[in-house]
Structure formats: structure tokens, C-alpha cells
GROMACS .gro file of C-alpha atoms in nm:
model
  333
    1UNK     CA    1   3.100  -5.737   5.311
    2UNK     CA    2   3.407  -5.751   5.516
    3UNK     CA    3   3.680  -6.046   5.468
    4UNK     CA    4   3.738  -6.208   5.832
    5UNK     CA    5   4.120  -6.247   5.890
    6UNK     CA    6   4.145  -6.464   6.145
    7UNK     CA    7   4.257  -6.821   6.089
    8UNK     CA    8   4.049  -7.110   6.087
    9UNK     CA    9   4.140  -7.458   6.242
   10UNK     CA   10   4.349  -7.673   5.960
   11UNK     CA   11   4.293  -8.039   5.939
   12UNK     CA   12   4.646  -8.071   5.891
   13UNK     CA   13   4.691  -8.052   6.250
   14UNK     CA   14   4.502  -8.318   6.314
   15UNK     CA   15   4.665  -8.717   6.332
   16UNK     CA   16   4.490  -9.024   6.289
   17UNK     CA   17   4.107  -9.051   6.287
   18UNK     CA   18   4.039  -9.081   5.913
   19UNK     CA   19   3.749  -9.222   5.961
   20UNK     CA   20   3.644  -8.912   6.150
   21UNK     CA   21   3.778  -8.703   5.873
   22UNK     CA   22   3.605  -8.833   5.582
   23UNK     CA   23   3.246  -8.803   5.773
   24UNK     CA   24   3.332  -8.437   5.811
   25UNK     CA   25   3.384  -8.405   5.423
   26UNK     CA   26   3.071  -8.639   5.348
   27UNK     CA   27   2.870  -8.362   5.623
   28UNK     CA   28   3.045  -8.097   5.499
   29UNK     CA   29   2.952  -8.189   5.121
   30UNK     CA   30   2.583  -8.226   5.174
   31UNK     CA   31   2.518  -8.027   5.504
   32UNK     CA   32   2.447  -8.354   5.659
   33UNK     CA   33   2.411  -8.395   6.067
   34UNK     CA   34   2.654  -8.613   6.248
   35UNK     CA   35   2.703  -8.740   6.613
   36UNK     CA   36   3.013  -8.844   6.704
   37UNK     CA   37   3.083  -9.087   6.989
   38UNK     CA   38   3.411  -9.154   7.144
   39UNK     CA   39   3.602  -9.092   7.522
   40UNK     CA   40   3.732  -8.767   7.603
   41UNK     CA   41   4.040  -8.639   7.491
   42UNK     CA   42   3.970  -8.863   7.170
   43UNK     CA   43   3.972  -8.514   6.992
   44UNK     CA   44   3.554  -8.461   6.894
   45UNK     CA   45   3.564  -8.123   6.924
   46UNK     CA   46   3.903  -8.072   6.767
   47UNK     CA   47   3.744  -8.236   6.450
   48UNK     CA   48   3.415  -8.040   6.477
   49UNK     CA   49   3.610  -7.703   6.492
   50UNK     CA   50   3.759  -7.821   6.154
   51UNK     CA   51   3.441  -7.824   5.990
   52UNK     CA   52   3.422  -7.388   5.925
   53UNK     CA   53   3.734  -7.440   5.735
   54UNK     CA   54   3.556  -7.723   5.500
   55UNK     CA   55   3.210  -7.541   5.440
   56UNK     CA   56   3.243  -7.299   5.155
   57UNK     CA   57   3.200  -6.872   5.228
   58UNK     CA   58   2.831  -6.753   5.201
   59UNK     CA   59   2.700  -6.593   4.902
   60UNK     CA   60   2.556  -6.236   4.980
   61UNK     CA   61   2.214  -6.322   5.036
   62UNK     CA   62   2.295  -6.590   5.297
   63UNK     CA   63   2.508  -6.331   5.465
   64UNK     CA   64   2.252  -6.066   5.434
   65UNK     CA   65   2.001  -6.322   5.600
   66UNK     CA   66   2.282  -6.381   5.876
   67UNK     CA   67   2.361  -6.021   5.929
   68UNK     CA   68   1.984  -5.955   6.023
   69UNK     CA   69   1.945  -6.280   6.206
   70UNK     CA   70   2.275  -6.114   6.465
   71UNK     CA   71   2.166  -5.728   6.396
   72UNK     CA   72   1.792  -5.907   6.570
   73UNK     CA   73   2.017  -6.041   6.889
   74UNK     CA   74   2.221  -5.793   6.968
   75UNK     CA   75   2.552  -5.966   6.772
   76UNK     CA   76   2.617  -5.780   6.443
   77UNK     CA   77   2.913  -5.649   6.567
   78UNK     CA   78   3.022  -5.327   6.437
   79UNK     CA   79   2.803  -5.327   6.184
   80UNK     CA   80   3.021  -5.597   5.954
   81UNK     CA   81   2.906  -5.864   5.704
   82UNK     CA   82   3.083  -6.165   5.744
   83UNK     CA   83   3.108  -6.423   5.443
   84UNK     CA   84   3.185  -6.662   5.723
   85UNK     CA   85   2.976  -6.943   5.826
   86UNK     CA   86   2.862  -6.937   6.140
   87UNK     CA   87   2.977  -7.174   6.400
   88UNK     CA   88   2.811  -7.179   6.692
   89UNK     CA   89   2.888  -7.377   7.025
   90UNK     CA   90   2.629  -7.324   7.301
   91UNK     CA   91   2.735  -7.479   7.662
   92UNK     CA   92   2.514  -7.769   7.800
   93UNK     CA   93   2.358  -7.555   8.058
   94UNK     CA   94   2.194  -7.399   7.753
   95UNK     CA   95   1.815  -7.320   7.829
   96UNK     CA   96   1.547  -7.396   7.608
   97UNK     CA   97   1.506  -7.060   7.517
   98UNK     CA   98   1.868  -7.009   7.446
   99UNK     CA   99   1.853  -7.266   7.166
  100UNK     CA  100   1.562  -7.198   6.993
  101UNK     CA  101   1.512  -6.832   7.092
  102UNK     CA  102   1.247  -6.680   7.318
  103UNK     CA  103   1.236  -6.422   7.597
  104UNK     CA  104   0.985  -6.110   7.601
  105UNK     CA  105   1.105  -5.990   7.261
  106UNK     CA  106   1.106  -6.308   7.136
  107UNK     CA  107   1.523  -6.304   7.052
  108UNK     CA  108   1.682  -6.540   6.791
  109UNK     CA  109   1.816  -6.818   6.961
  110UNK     CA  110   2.142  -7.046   6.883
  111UNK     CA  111   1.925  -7.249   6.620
  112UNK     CA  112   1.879  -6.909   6.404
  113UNK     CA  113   2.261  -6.761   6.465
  114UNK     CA  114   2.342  -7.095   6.336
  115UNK     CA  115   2.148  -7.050   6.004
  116UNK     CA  116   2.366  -7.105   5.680
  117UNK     CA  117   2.628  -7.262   5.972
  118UNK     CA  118   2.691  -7.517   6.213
  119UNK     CA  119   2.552  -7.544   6.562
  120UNK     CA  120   2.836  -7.780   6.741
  121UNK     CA  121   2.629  -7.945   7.059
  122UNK     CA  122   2.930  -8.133   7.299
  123UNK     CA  123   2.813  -8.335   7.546
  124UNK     CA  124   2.503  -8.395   7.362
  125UNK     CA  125   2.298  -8.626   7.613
  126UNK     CA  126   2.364  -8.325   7.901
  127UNK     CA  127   2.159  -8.085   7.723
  128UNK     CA  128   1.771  -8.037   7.875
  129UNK     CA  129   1.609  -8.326   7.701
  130UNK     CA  130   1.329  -8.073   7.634
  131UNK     CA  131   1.574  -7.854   7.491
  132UNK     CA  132   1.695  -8.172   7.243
  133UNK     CA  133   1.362  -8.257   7.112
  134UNK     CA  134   1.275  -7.872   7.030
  135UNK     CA  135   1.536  -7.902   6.775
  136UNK     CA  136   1.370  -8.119   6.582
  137UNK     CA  137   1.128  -7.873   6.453
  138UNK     CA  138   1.374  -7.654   6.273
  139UNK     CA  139   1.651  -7.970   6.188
  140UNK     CA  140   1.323  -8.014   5.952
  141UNK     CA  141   1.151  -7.760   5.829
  142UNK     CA  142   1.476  -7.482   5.854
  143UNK     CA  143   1.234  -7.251   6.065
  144UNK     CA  144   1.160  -7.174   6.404
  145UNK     CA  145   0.820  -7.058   6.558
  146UNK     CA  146   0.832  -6.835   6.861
  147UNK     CA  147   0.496  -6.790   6.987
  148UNK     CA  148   0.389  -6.527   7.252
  149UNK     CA  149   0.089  -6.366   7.419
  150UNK     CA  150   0.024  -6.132   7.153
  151UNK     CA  151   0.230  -6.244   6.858
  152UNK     CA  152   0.433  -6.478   6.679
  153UNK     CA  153   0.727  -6.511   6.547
  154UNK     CA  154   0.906  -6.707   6.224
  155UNK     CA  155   1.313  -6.650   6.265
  156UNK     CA  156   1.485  -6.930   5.957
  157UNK     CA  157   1.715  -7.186   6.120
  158UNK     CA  158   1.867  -7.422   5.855
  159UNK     CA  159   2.154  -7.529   6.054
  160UNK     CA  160   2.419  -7.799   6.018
  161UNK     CA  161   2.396  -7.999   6.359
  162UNK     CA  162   2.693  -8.164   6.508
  163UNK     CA  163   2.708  -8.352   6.799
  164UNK     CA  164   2.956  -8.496   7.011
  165UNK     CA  165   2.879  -8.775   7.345
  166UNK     CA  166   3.103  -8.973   7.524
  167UNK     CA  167   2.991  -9.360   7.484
  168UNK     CA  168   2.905  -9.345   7.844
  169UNK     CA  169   2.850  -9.163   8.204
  170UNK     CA  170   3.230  -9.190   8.296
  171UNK     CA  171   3.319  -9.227   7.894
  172UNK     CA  172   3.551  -9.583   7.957
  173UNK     CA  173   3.302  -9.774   7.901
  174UNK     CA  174   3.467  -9.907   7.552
  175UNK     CA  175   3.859  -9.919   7.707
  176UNK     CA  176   4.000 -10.255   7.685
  177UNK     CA  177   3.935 -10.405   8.031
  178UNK     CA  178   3.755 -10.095   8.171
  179UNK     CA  179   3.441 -10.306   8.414
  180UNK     CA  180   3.160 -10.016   8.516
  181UNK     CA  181   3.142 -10.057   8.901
  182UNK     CA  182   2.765 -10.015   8.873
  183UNK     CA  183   2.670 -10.245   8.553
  184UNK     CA  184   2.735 -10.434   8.256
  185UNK     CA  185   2.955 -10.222   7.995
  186UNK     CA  186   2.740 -10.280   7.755
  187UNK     CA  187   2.400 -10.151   7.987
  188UNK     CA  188   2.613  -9.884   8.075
  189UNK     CA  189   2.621  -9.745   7.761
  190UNK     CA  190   2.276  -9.787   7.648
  191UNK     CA  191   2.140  -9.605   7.897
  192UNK     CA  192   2.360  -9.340   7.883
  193UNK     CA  193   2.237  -9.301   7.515
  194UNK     CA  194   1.870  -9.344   7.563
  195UNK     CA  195   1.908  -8.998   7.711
  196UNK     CA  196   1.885  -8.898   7.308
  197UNK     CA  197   1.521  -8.973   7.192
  198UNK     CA  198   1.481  -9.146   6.939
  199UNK     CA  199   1.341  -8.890   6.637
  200UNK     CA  200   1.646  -8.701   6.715
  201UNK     CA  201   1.842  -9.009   6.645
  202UNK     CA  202   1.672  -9.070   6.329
  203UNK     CA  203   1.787  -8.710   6.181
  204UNK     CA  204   2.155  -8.795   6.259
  205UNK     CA  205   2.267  -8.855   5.883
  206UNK     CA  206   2.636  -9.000   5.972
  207UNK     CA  207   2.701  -9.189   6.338
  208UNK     CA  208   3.051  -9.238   6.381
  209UNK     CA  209   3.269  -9.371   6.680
  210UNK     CA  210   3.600  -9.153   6.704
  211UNK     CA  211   3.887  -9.360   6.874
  212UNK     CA  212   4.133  -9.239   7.146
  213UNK     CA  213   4.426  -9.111   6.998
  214UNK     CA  214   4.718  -9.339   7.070
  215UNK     CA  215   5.105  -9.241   7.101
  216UNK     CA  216   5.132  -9.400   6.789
  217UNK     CA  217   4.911  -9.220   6.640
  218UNK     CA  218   5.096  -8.885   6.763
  219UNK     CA  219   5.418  -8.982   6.639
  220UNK     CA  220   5.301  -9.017   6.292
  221UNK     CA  221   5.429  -8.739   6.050
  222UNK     CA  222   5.165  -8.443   5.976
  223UNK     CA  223   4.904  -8.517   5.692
  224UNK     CA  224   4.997  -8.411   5.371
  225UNK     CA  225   4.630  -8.298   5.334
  226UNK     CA  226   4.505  -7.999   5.408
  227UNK     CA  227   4.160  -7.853   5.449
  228UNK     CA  228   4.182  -7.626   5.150
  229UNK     CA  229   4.219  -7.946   4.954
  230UNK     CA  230   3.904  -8.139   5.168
  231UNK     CA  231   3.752  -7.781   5.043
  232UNK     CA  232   3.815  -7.778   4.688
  233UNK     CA  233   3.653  -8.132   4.695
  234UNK     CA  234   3.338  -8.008   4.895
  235UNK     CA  235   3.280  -7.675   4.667
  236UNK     CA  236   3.268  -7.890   4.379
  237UNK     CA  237   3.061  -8.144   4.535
  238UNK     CA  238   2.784  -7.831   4.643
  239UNK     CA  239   2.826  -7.660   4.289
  240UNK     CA  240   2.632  -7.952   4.130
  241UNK     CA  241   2.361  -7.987   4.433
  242UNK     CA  242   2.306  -7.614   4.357
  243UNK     CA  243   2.257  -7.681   3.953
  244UNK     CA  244   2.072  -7.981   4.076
  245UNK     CA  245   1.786  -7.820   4.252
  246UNK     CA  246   1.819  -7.488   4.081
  247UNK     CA  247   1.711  -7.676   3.751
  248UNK     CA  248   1.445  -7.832   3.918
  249UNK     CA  249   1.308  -7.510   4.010
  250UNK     CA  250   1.320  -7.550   4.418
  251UNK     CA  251   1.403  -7.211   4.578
  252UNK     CA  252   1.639  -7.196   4.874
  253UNK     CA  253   1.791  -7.550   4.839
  254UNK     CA  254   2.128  -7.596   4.800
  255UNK     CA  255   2.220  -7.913   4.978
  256UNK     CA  256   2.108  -8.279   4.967
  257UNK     CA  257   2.041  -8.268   5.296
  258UNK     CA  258   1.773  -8.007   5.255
  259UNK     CA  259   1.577  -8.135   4.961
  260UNK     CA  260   1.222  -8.275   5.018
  261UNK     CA  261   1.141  -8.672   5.060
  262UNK     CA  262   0.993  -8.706   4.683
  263UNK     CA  263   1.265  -8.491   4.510
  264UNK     CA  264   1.554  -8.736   4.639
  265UNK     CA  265   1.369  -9.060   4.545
  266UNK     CA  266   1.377  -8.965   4.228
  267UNK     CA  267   1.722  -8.756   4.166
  268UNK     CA  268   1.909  -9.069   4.420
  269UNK     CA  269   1.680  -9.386   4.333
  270UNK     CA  270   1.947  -9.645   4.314
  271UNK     CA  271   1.932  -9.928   4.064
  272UNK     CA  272   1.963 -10.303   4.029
  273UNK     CA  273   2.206 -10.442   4.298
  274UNK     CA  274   2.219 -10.106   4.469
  275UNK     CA  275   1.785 -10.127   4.512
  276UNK     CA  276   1.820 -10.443   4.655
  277UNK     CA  277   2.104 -10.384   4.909
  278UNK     CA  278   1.809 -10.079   5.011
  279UNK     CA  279   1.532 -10.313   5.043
  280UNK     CA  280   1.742 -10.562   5.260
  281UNK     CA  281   1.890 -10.322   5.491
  282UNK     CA  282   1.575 -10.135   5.530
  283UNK     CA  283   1.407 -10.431   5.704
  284UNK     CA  284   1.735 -10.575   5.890
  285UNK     CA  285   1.728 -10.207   6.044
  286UNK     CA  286   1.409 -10.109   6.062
  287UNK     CA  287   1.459  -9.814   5.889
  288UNK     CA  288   1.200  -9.559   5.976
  289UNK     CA  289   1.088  -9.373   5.636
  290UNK     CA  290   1.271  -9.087   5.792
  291UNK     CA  291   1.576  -9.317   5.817
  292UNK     CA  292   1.503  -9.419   5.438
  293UNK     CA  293   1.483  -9.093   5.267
  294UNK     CA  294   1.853  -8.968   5.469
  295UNK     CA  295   2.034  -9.300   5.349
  296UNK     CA  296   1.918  -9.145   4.986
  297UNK     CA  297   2.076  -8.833   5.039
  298UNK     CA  298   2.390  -8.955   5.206
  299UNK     CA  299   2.440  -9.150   4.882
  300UNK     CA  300   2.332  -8.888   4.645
  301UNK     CA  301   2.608  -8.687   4.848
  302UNK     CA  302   2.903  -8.952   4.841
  303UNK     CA  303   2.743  -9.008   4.485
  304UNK     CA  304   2.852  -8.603   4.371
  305UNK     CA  305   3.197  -8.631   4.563
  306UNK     CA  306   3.263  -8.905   4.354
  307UNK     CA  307   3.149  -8.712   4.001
  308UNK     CA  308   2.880  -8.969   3.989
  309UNK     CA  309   2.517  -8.932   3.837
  310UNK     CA  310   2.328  -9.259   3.940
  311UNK     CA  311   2.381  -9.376   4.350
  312UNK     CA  312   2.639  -9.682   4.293
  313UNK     CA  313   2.605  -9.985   4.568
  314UNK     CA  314   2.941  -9.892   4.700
  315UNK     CA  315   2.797  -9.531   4.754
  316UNK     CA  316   2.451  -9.677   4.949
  317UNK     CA  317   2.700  -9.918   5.128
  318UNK     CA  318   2.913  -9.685   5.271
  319UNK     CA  319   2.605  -9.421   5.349
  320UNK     CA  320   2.371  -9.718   5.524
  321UNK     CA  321   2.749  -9.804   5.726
  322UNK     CA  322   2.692  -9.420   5.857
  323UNK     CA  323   2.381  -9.545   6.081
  324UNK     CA  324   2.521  -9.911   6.195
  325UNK     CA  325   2.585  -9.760   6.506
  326UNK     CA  326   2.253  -9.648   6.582
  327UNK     CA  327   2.122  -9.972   6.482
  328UNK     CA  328   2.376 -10.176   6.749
  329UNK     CA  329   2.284  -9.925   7.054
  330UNK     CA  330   1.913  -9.985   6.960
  331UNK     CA  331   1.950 -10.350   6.987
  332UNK     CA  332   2.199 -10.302   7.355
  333UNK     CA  333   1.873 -10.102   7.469
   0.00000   0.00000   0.00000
């Protein structure tokens, strides 16, 4: 296994948007999905290309899986094993078949290269919407089926997704003062976002709105912390998923975000006034059981960063505040 030398993006670079920064910890911790929404230049895919340097380095199995996975499409490249996570960042223009893999040989597709990684989508609602909903398959079950005349194929895909949108067609649509010439702001926008179906919506863990970066925000000194130290927090974090689920006897998970629906009602089952904060928001957001079950691992994750065994109400508070923004462009549409 060779060590990759070249430097990774540092969060230290990176002023302001702490909001931003402590989603990419919480997705980091748990290998939760996240969509982030802001105008350009707000810095989305400056913060995305932070997340590598969070994530901690494969074990040799994962990077035995990877190295086959790349060796399959043509990408192992001189025949080096990387203990790098992958971090993959496919254009819009992306064919179907691209992401999910495909062609006479049936290659591995972005989904699969981004196995044990991240696969960073910008732009999000330019992508084929045919191409968006044949994610959803492998955001769920961590495989992908490629089916031909004569054979099929099973290539493992259990990928971090990231995505990044501008709130709108022209992305102003949230600038103080900023009218659309063709419609209400607020129209604008929901349109602009239906162009995401709604089950992909649902398996967004963390929705967060990243704000333009002000001069203010530039001037600022440079933040003391570092992504080695966001790290340090993160391994620790994974280390007791992995005794988690290795004591209860579940091969291949490692992550909140991967166990199944029973196993994470009962290792994140929340108690007195953090049940009922559940039950209410459930029904004020119509919480699809989908919905339900990634609120309990989004607090089972902020839950381990904090060194905590039972889900606190601050920790389902903060992890139900991760899909508010789903729940106001639902009621804009």
C-alpha cells in the first residue's frame, strides 16, 4: 500500500461558514449525505473538497475492494494501493451510465469508484433527472446492478453523497432585494428545486443553506482549527460505530449511516423529553419512515461526537434542524 503525498485541502483556509463546517464533521462522523444550498461563489465546493481531509484512511480491505473496483475501469494507476478515500466529482453532463456504470463490458461507474469515498455532485438539479433517481438504488442498499443481454453484474457502491445547488435558476434568488424578472422569489426557487425528486430528498441526512461570504467575513483572522483536529474528533467518533456494530455481529457496517432501520431504533431510541420532541416533529413534518429512521442516526452520530450513550433532546434537536429546510421548500412548492 503506497502513502499518497500530495496535500489535501485544510479547513483552515476556509473563513466563516461554521455552520457549513460543523455539517461536514456531523457527515464526516457518520458517513451521512448532505446537500448544500447557497449562491455561487458562497464557497460549496471549497467546503466539499475539505471533506477527504476529515474522513479517516481506509483499512486494507476497503482499499483492496477500491483497488479492484479502479483495476475493473481502467484507473488503478500504476498498479498502487491508495489508503486514500476516494473523492470523486463527476461533471453535470454526466450520463446515466457514467454514474452508475454500464457500457458493453458493463464498467464501474462513478457510484462504485466512489465506494468507501465521497461522490461530490455540484450543480445537483442539472444532472439527468434519470441519472438522480438511479442513485437511489445504491445510496440504499451500497450495491449496484448492471444488467445486460447475457449477464449481470453486482459492482458495491457505499458512497458518501454530497451535493451542492444554487437556491435558484440564476442563484439570487435569496439576495436582499434581488426581484426574479419572471416570478415570485419564493416560486422561483421552488421550482428550481422540484427538479430533485422527492425520495432523493428524503436520503439527504443534513440540508444546510451556506451563506455568501462577506468582506467581513474575509478579513477575519485564519481559524485556529484545523482539519487534523475536526479529524481526531471524527476517528474517535467512527471507532465506537465500528465497536458498535462489530459487537452486534453486523458485517461490513461501520457507520451510522449504514446500519439497518431496526438496529438504530434500538441502539438510538431516545427517551422521555427527547421521544416526545420525535413524535411531535414527526407529524409537524411529515416525516416519511425513511425520514424517521435518518433523524435516528443523525442523533446517534452527534450522540458519539459528543461521548454520549443514550440520544439527548439537544442531540435529536439539532439532527431534526438538519431537514428544516426540506420541510420549508416542501411547503413553497
Amino acid at each position: 500500500i503506497a502513502e499518497d503525498s500530495t496535500k489535501l485541502a485544510d479547513l483552515k483556509d476556509v473563513k466563516g461558514q461554521e455552520t457549513a463546517k460543523r455539517a461536514l464533521e456531523i457527515a464526516a462522523a457518520g458517513g451521512h449525505n448532505m446537500l448544500m444550498i447557497g449562491p455561487p461563489g458562497a464557497g460549496k465546493s471549497m467546503l466539499a473538497s475539505r471533506l477527504p481531509g476529515l474522513l479517516p484512511p481506509l483499512d486494507a480491505r476497503e482499499a483492496l475492494e477500491i483497488s479492484m473496483i479502479q483495476s475493473l475501469a481502467g484507473e488503478l494507476r500504476d498498479g498502487a494501493i491508495s489508503r486514500r478515500r476516494p473523492f470523486r466529482a463527476p461533471h453535470h453532463s454526466a450520463s446515466m451510465a457514467a454514474l452508475v456504470g454500464g457500457g458493453i463490458n458493463a464498467r464501474p461507474g462513478e457510484v462504485s469508484l466512489a465506494h468507501h469515498g465521497v461522490l461530490f455532485l455540484d450543480e445537483l438539479p442539472e444532472f439527468n433527472p434519470q441519472a438522480l433517481d438511479s442513485l437511489r438504488q445504491p445510496m440504499e442498499t451500497g450495491t449496484v446492478a448492471i444488467a445486460r443481454a447475457n449477464h449481470r453484474v453486482v459492482y458495491p457502491a457505499r458512497f458518501q453523497l454530497i451535493g451542492a445547488m444554487n437556491p435558484c435558476r440564476c442563484g439570487q434568488a435569496n439576495d436582499p432585494g434581488f426581484a426574479c424578472k419572471r416570478q415570485p422569489n419564493a416560486r422561483c426557487i421552488a421550482q428550481y428545486q422540484a427538479r430533485l425528486s422527492g425520495p432523493l430528498l428524503d436520503r439527504m441526512d443534513l440540508h444546510i443553506e451556506v451563506a455568501a461570504v462577506t468582506a467581513a467575513d474575509l478579513i477575519l483572522p485564519a481559524p485556529a482549527e484545523a482539519s487534523s483536529d475536526v479529524a481526531a474528533r471524527v476517528a474517535a467518533a467512527r471507532a465506537v460505530q465500528v465497536e458498535r456494530y462489530a459487537a452486534l455481529g453486523l458485517v461490513g457496517v461501520a457507520t451510522n449511516s449504514a446500519a439497518p432501520p431496526d438496529v438504530i431504533e434500538k441502539v438510538a431510541r431516545p427517551e422521555g423529553s427527547g421521544l416526545a420532541l420525535l413524535r411531535e416533529a414527526a407529524e409537524r413534518m411529515r416525516l416519511s419512515a425513511r425520514g424517521y429512521h435518518r433523524v435516528l442516526k443523525l442523533a446517534r452520530t452527534l450522540a458519539d461526537l459528543d461521548g454520549a450513550d443514550t440520544i439527548g433532546r439537544v442531540h435529536l434537536a439539532e439532527a431534526l434542524s438538519y431537514r428544516a429546510h426540506m420541510d420549508r421548500a416542501a411547503q413553497a412548492a
